[in-house]
Coordinates of C-alpha atoms in Angstrom, one line a residue:
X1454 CA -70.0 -12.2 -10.3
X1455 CA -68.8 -8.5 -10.1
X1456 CA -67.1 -7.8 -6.1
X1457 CA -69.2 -4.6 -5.1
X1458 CA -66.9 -2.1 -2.5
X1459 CA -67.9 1.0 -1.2
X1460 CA -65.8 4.3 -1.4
X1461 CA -65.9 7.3 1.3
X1462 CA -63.9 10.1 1.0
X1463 CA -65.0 10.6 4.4
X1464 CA -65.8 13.8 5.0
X1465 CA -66.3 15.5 8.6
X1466 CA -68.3 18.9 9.5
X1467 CA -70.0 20.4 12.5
X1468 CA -73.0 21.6 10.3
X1469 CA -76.9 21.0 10.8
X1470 CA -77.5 17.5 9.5
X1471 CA -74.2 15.7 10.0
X1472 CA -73.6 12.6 11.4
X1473 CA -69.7 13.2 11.4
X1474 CA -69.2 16.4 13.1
X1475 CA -65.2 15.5 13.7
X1476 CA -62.2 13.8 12.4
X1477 CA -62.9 11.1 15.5
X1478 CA -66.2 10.4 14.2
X1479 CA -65.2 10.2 10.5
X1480 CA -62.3 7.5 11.8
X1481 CA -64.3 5.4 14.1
X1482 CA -68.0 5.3 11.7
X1483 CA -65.4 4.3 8.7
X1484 CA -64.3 1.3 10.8
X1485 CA -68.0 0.3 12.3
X1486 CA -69.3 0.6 8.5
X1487 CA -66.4 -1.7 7.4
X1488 CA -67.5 -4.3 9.9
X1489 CA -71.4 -3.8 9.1
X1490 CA -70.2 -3.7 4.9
X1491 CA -68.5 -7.4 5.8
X1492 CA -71.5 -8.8 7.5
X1493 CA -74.2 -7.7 5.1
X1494 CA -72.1 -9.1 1.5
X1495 CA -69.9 -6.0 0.2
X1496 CA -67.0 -7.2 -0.7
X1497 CA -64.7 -4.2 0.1
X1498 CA -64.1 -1.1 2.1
X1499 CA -62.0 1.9 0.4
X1500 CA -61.5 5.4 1.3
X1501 CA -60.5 9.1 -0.4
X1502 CA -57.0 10.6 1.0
X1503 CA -57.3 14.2 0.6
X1504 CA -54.8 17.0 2.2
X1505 CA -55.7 20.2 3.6
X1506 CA -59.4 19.2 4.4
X1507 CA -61.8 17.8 6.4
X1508 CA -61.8 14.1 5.2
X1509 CA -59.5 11.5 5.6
X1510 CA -55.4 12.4 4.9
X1511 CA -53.6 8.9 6.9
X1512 CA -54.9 5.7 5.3
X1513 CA -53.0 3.5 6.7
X1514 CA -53.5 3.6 10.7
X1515 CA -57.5 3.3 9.7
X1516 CA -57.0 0.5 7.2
X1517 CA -54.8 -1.3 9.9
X1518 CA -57.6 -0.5 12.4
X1519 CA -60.2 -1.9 9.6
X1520 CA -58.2 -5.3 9.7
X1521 CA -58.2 -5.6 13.1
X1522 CA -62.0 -5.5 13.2
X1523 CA -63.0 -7.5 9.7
X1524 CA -61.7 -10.7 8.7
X1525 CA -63.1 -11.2 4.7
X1526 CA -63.6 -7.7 3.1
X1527 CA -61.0 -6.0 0.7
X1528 CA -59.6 -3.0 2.3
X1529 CA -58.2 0.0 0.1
X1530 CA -57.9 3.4 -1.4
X1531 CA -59.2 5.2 -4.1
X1532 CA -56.6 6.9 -4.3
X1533 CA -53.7 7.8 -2.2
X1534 CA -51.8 11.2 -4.0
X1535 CA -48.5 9.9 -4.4
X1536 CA -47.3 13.6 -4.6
X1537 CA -47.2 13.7 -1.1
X1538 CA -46.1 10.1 -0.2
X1539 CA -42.1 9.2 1.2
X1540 CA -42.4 5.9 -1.5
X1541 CA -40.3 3.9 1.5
X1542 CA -41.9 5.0 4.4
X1543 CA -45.2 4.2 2.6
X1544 CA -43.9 0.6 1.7
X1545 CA -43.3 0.1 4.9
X1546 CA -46.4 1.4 6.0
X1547 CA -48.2 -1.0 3.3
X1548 CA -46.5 -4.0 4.5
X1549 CA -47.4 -3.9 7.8
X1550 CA -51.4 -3.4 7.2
X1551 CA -51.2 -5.7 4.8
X1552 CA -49.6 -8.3 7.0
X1553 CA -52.3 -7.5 9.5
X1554 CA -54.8 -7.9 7.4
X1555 CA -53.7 -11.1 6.2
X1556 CA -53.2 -10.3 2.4
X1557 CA -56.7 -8.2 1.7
X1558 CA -55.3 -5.0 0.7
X1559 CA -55.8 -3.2 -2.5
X1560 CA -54.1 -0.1 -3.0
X1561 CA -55.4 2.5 -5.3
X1562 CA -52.2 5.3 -5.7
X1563 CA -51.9 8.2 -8.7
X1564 CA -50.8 12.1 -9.1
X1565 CA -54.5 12.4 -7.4
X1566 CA -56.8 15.1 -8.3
X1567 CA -57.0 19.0 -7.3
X1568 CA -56.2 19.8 -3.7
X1569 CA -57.5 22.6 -1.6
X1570 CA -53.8 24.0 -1.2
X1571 CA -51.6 25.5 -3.8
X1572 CA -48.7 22.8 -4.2
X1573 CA -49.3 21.3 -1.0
X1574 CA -47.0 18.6 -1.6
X1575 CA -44.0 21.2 -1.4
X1576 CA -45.2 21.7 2.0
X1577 CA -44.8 18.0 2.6
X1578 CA -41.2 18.4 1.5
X1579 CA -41.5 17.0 -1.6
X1580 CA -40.4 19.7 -4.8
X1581 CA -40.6 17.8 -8.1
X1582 CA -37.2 17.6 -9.3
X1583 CA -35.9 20.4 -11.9
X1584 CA -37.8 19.3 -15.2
X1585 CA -40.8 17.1 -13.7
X1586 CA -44.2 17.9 -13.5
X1587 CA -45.6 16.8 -10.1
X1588 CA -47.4 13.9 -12.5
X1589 CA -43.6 12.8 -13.5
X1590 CA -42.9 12.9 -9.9
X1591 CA -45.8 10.8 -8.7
X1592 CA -44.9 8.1 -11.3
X1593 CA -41.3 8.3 -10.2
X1594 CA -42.1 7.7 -6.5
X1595 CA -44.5 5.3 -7.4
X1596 CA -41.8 3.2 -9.2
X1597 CA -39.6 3.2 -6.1
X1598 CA -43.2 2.0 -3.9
X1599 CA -43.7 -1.0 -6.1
X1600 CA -39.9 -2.1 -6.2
X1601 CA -39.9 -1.7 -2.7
X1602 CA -43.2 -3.8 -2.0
X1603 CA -41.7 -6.3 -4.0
X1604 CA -38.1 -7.0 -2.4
X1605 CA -35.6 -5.0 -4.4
X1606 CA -32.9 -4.0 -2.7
X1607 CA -32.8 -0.3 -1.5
X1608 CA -30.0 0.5 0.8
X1609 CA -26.6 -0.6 0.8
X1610 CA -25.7 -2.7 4.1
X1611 CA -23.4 -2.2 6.5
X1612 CA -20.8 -4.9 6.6
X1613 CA -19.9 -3.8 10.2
X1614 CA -23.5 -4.5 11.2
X1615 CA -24.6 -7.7 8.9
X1616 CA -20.6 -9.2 8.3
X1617 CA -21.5 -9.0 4.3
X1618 CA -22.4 -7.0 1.5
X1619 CA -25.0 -6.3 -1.0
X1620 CA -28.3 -4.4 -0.6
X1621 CA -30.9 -4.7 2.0
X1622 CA -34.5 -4.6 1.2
X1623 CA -37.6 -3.2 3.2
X1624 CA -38.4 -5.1 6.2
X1625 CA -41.2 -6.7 6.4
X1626 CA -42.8 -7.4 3.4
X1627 CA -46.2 -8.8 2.6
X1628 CA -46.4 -11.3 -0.3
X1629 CA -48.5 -10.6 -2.8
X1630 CA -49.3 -7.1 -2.2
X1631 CA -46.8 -5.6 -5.0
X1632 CA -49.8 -7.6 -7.1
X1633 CA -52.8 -5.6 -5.8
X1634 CA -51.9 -2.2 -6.6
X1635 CA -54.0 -0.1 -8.4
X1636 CA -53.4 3.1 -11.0
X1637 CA -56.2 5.4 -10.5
X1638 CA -56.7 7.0 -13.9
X1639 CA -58.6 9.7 -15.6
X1640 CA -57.9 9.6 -18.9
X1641 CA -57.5 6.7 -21.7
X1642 CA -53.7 7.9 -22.1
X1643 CA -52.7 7.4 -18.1
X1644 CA -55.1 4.2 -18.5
X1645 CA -52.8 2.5 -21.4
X1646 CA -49.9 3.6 -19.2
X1647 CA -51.1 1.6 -16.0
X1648 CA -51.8 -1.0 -17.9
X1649 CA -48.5 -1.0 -19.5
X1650 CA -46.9 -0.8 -16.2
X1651 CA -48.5 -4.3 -14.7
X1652 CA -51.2 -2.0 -12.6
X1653 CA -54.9 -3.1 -11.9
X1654 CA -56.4 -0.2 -13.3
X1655 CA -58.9 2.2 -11.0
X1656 CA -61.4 4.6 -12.5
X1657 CA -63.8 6.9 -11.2
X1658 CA -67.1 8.7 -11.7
X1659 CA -64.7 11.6 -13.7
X1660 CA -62.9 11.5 -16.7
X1661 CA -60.5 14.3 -17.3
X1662 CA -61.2 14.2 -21.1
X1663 CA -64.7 14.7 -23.1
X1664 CA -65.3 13.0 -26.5
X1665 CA -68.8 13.8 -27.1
X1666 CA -70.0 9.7 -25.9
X1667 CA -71.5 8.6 -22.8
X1668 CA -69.7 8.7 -20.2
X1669 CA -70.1 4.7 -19.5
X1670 CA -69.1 4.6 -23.2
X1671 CA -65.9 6.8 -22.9
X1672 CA -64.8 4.7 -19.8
X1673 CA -65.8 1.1 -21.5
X1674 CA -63.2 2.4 -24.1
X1675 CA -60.5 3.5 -21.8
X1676 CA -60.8 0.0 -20.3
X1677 CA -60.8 -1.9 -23.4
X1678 CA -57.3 0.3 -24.2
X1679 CA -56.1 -0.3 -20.5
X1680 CA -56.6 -4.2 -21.1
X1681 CA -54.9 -4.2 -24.6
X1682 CA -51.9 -2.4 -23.1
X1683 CA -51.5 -5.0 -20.2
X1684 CA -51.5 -7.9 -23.0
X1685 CA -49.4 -6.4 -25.4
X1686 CA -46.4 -5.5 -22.3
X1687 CA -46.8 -9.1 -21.7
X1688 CA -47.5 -9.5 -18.3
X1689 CA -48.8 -12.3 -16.6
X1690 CA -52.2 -13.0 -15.7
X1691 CA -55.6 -10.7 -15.9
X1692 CA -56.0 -7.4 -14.5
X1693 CA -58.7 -6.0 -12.4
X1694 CA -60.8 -3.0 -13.2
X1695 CA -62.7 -1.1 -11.0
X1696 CA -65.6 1.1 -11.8
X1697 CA -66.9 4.0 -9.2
X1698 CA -70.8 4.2 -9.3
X1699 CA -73.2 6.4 -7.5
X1700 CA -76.0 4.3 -6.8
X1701 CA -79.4 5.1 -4.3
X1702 CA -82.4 3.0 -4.8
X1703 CA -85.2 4.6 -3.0
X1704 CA -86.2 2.0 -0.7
X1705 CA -87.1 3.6 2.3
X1706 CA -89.0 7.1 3.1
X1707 CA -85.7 7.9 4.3
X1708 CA -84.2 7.6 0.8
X1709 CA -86.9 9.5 -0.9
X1710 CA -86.4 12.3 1.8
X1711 CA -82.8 12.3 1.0
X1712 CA -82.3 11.3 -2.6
X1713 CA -85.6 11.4 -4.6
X1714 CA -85.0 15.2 -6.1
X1715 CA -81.5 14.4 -6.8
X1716 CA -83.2 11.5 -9.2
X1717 CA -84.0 14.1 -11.7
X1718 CA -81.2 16.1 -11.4
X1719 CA -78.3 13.8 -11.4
X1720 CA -80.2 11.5 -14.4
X1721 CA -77.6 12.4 -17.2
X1722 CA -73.6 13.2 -18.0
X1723 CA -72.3 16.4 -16.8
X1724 CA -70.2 18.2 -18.8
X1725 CA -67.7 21.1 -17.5
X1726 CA -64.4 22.3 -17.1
X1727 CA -62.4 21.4 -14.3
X1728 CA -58.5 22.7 -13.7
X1729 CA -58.2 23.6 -17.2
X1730 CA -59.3 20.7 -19.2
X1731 CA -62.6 19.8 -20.5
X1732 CA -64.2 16.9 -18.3
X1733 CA -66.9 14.6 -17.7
X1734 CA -68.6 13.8 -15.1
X1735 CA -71.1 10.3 -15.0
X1736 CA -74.6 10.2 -14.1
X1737 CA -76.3 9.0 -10.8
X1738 CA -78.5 6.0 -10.7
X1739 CA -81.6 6.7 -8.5
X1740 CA -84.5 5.2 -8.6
X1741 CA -87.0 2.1 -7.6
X1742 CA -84.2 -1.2 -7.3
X1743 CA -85.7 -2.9 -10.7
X1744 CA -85.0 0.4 -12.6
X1745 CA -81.8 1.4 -11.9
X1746 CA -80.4 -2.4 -12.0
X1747 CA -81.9 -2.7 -15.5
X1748 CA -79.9 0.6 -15.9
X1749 CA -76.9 -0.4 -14.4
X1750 CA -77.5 -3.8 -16.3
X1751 CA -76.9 -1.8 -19.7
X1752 CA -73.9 0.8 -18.5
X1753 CA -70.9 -0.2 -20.5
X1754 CA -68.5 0.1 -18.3
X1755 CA -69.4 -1.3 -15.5
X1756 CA -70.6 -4.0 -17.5
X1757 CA -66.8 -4.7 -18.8
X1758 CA -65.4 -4.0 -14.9
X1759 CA -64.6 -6.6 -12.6
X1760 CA -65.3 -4.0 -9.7
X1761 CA -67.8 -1.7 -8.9
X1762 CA -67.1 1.1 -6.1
X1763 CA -70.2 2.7 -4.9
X1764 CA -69.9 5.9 -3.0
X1765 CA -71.8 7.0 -0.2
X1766 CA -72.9 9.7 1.5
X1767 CA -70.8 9.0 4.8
X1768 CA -72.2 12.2 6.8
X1769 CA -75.5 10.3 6.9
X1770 CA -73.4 7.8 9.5
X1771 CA -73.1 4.1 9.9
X1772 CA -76.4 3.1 10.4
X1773 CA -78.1 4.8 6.9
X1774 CA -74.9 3.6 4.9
X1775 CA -74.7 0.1 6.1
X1776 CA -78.5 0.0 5.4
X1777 CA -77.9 1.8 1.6
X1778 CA -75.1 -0.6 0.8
X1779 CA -77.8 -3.5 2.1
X1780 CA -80.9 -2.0 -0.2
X1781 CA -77.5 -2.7 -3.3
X1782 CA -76.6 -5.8 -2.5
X1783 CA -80.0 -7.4 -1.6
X1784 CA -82.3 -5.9 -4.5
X1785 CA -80.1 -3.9 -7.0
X1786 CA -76.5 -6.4 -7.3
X1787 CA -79.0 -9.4 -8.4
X1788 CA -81.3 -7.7 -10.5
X1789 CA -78.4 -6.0 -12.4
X1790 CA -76.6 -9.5 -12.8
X1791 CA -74.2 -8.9 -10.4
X1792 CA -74.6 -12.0 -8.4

């Protein structure tokens, strides 16, 4: 049985056609969707962070706000750009959602992909140390999160204050969570790293790499890499893997209005260069239920993930998405052996 999620990057504009036409809107439909996702059998609600757009930048309020509302569904990212994260503000941050939502949280974190602004992270405050890449950095500060999460000591006490010594860890912490976070990775390379590192490994509907396969291919192998790594450091227990998918069976006039061109167009791989690098980009499945489960049936990699993470079209609002996420898990999830 695969846990399906859905992923918005939740994006908000005052255009003809939007649902979403402000940040306010974007917040509050991702929250009402969370709560319609739990009662029709998704399994999980994640978001995008993005910076210097129109989409959601602060996970954690919302996801706090999420676990208020829900009381079953995974709640997480995919991903949060560590470049621009304080690692011990954000484990603080953590802690506390997770805490309120009673150990559901699963935290996608990475460098994170191209921003709208030039080095916005600088603007943050944060300036890669002399030598590091703004990758080495986000590992770095990602390091510090997961000791952090996990009760290392950070800061020297104050004997005048606590009448001993020794080091003081973050306060509170959530148990458990330093076990649910997730690497999000592009490329077979930073894929064998997470899973060197103990990480559940997150991949999306891009790979930063081409080598001529399918893209379902291409990812099956970077998960079967990911998997040998985590064995061969020697860490306990199995990972997860999660898979993002875009998945629209035409159902509904409404779907055929919105989607049924895009079945043609969005049928195969996409090939092209993104910020330097040759990349490629996987296929949408479209379609009648029956046809694009029996497709979904036969795509390698979702096949070999424990997770799928379908993304939606969030500027359509609550009530099309919670009904798309029902057409999946009612007609596509059992034809495709998912449940």
């Amino acid at each position: 049985m695969k846990k399906i999620g859905f992923l918005s990057f939740g994006h908000y504009q005052d255009v003809q056609g939007s649902l979403v036409p402000t940040a306010r809107d974007a917040l509050q439909q991702m929250v009402e969707l969370a709560v319609a996702a739990e009662e029709v059998g998704v399994d999980g609600a994640f978001l995008r962070v993005h910076h210097f757009a129109p989409q959601f930048a602060s996970p954690f309020p919302l996801l706090a706000a999420m676990a208020a509302r829900t009381s079953r569904i995974e709640l997480g990212t995919g991903i949060i750009d560590m470049r621009y994260e304080n690692p011990l503000y954000m484990a603080e941050e953590a802690a506390v959602t997770d805490l309120i939502s009673n150990g559901r949280l699963q935290l996608g974190v990475s460098r994170g992909s191209p921003e709208p602004a030039l080095r916005g992270y600088e603007k943050f405050g944060y300036v890669p140390a002399e030598g590091l890449s703004d990758a080495d950095d986000a590992r770095r500060k990602t390091a510090i999160f997961r000791a952090a999460i996990a009760g290392a000591g950070i800061a020297d006490a104050d004997p005048r204050m606590t009448g001993s010594a020794g080091q003081l860890a973050i306060d509170p912490q959530a148990p458990g969570l330093s076990g649910r976070i997730w690497w999000g990775s592009g490329t077979r390379a930073t894929a064998k790293w997470a899973g060197e590192q103990g990480m559940n490994l997150m991949s999306s509907t891009l790979l930063t790499e081409d080598t001529g396969v399918p893209f379902d291919q291409l990812q099956a192998e970077q998960i079967e890499i990911f998997r040998t790594a985590w064995a061969s450091a020697g860490h306990a227990g199995n990972p997860r893997v999660s898979v993002s998918r875009s998945v629209f069976p035409l159902v509904t006039d409404e779907d055929r209005y919105y989607f049924g061109v895009r079945a043609q167009l969005e049928a195969t791989d996409q090939v092209g260069n993104l910020g330097g690098v040759q990349a490629r980009f996987g296929k949408s499945y479209i379609g009648e239920p029956d046809a694009i489960a029996a497709r979904l049936a036969a795509d390698a990699a979702v096949q070999a993930a424990d997770t799928v993470l379908l993304t939606i079209p969030n500027q359509l609002g609550v009530e099309y998405n919670a009904t798309l996420l029902e057409s999946i898990v009612r007609h596509v999830a059992p034809a495709a052996g998912w449940r």
